[in-house]
PDB file of C-alpha atoms in Angstrom:
ATOM      1  CA  GLN A   1       9.211  -4.453  -0.453  1.00  0.00           C
ATOM      2  CA  ARG A   2       8.187  -1.657  -2.795  1.00  0.00           C
ATOM      3  CA  LEU A   3       6.660   0.271   0.089  1.00  0.00           C
ATOM      4  CA  LYS A   4       9.814  -0.104   2.139  1.00  0.00           C
ATOM      5  CA  GLY A   5      11.947   0.961  -0.803  1.00  0.00           C
ATOM      6  CA  ARG A   6       9.885   4.061  -1.512  1.00  0.00           C
ATOM      7  CA  ARG A   7       9.774   5.003   2.171  1.00  0.00           C
ATOM      8  CA  GLY A   8      13.540   4.617   2.306  1.00  0.00           C
ATOM      9  CA  GLU A   9      14.019   6.726  -0.837  1.00  0.00           C
ATOM     10  CA  LEU A  10      12.149   9.516   0.897  1.00  0.00           C
ATOM     11  CA  GLY A  11      14.309   9.141   3.997  1.00  0.00           C
ATOM     12  CA  TYR A  12      11.515   8.264   6.412  1.00  0.00           C
ATOM     13  CA  THR A  13      11.940   5.842   9.271  1.00  0.00           C
ATOM     14  CA  GLN A  14       9.086   3.488  10.055  1.00  0.00           C
ATOM     15  CA  LEU A  15       8.274   5.641  13.080  1.00  0.00           C
ATOM     16  CA  GLN A  16       8.163   8.843  11.025  1.00  0.00           C
ATOM     17  CA  PHE A  17       6.037   7.236   8.351  1.00  0.00           C
ATOM     18  CA  ALA A  18       3.660   5.718  10.887  1.00  0.00           C
ATOM     19  CA  GLU A  19       3.055   9.190  12.296  1.00  0.00           C
ATOM     20  CA  MET A  20       2.456  10.563   8.774  1.00  0.00           C
ATOM     21  CA  VAL A  21      -0.240   7.992   8.053  1.00  0.00           C
ATOM     22  CA  GLY A  22      -1.871   8.217  11.460  1.00  0.00           C
ATOM     23  CA  GLN A  23      -0.729   4.895  12.852  1.00  0.00           C
ATOM     24  CA  GLN A  24      -0.059   4.668  16.560  1.00  0.00           C
ATOM     25  CA  TYR A  25       2.606   1.969  16.217  1.00  0.00           C
ATOM     26  CA  PHE A  26       5.524   1.933  13.789  1.00  0.00           C
ATOM     27  CA  THR A  27       5.387  -1.847  13.848  1.00  0.00           C
ATOM     28  CA  PHE A  28       2.223  -1.640  11.742  1.00  0.00           C
ATOM     29  CA  VAL A  29       4.289  -0.116   8.935  1.00  0.00           C
ATOM     30  CA  SER A  30       6.728  -3.002   9.241  1.00  0.00           C
ATOM     31  CA  GLN A  31       3.870  -5.497   9.118  1.00  0.00           C
ATOM     32  CA  VAL A  32       2.455  -3.900   5.964  1.00  0.00           C
ATOM     33  CA  GLU A  33       5.887  -3.809   4.325  1.00  0.00           C
ATOM     34  CA  ASN A  34       6.327  -7.512   5.067  1.00  0.00           C
ATOM     35  CA  GLY A  35       2.859  -8.546   3.905  1.00  0.00           C
ATOM     36  CA  VAL A  36       1.631  -9.471   7.381  1.00  0.00           C
ATOM     37  CA  ALA A  37      -0.924  -6.646   7.624  1.00  0.00           C
ATOM     38  CA  LYS A  38      -2.958  -4.757   5.054  1.00  0.00           C
ATOM     39  CA  ILE A  39      -3.421  -1.031   4.670  1.00  0.00           C
ATOM     40  CA  PRO A  40      -6.990  -0.145   5.648  1.00  0.00           C
ATOM     41  CA  THR A  41      -8.897   0.673   2.459  1.00  0.00           C
ATOM     42  CA  ASP A  42      -9.869   4.098   3.775  1.00  0.00           C
ATOM     43  CA  ASP A  43      -6.169   4.918   4.254  1.00  0.00           C
ATOM     44  CA  LEU A  44      -4.866   4.026   0.773  1.00  0.00           C
ATOM     45  CA  ALA A  45      -5.050   7.624  -0.463  1.00  0.00           C
ATOM     46  CA  LEU A  46      -3.185   8.890   2.602  1.00  0.00           C
ATOM     47  CA  TRP A  47      -0.428   6.315   2.141  1.00  0.00           C
ATOM     48  CA  ALA A  48      -0.121   7.167  -1.565  1.00  0.00           C
ATOM     49  CA  ASP A  49       0.040  10.891  -0.822  1.00  0.00           C
ATOM     50  CA  SER A  50       2.594  10.347   1.944  1.00  0.00           C
ATOM     51  CA  LEU A  51       4.773   8.379  -0.459  1.00  0.00           C
ATOM     52  CA  GLY A  52       4.346  10.979  -3.202  1.00  0.00           C
ATOM     53  CA  LEU A  53       2.654   8.494  -5.508  1.00  0.00           C
ATOM     54  CA  ASP A  54      -0.381   8.714  -7.759  1.00  0.00           C
ATOM     55  CA  ARG A  55      -3.386   7.419  -5.814  1.00  0.00           C
ATOM     56  CA  TYR A  56      -4.818   5.309  -8.643  1.00  0.00           C
ATOM     57  CA  ASP A  57      -1.480   3.718  -9.542  1.00  0.00           C
ATOM     58  CA  PHE A  58      -0.718   3.038  -5.881  1.00  0.00           C
ATOM     59  CA  ALA A  59      -4.108   1.458  -5.210  1.00  0.00           C
ATOM     60  CA  LYS A  60      -3.889  -0.666  -8.364  1.00  0.00           C
ATOM     61  CA  ALA A  61      -0.366  -1.907  -7.573  1.00  0.00           C
ATOM     62  CA  TYR A  62      -1.342  -2.553  -3.963  1.00  0.00           C
ATOM     63  CA  LEU A  63      -4.393  -4.555  -5.007  1.00  0.00           C
ATOM     64  CA  LYS A  64      -2.251  -6.627  -7.373  1.00  0.00           C
ATOM     65  CA  ALA A  65       0.109  -7.432  -4.499  1.00  0.00           C
ATOM     66  CA  VAL A  66      -2.467  -8.244  -1.819  1.00  0.00           C
ATOM     67  CA  ASP A  67      -5.322  -9.756  -3.854  1.00  0.00           C
ATOM     68  CA  PRO A  68      -4.113 -10.971  -7.250  1.00  0.00           C
ATOM     69  CA  GLY A  69      -7.387 -12.753  -8.004  1.00  0.00           C
ATOM     70  CA  LEU A  70      -9.453  -9.610  -7.580  1.00  0.00           C
ATOM     71  CA  TYR A  71      -6.860  -7.667  -9.548  1.00  0.00           C
ATOM     72  CA  ARG A  72      -7.156 -10.100 -12.469  1.00  0.00           C
ATOM     73  CA  ALA A  73     -10.939  -9.955 -12.308  1.00  0.00           C
ATOM     74  CA  LEU A  74     -10.921  -6.184 -12.500  1.00  0.00           C
ATOM     75  CA  PHE A  75      -8.073  -5.428 -14.872  1.00  0.00           C
ATOM     76  CA  ASN A  76      -7.320  -8.377 -17.146  1.00  0.00           C
ATOM     77  CA  ASN A  77     -10.457  -8.230 -19.320  1.00  0.00           C
ATOM     78  CA  ASP A  78     -11.061 -11.930 -18.812  1.00  0.00           C
ATOM     79  CA  PRO A  79     -14.262 -12.838 -20.724  1.00  0.00           C
ATOM     80  CA  THR A  80     -14.954 -15.699 -18.275  1.00  0.00           C
ATOM     81  CA  ILE A  81     -15.415 -13.236 -15.419  1.00  0.00           C
ATOM     82  CA  MET A  82     -19.062 -12.323 -14.774  1.00  0.00           C
TER      83      MET A  82
END
């Protein structure tokens, strides 16, 4: 929902945003916004830039949303990891 909200704040339709991030179908944007599809890793920087967001913060927040276990392993300083 955060992606949809930010896209909406910027006034982009799903079709416009899909074109900005090089997606052929606007439905892919809808699928990402609804958690059905994932942003290809190689495209995270492009999505962040297109949304006017810091790349690191965007990637970190996205990882937390799509893979909470990996997020915890990387960022929660859990001594039981590794």
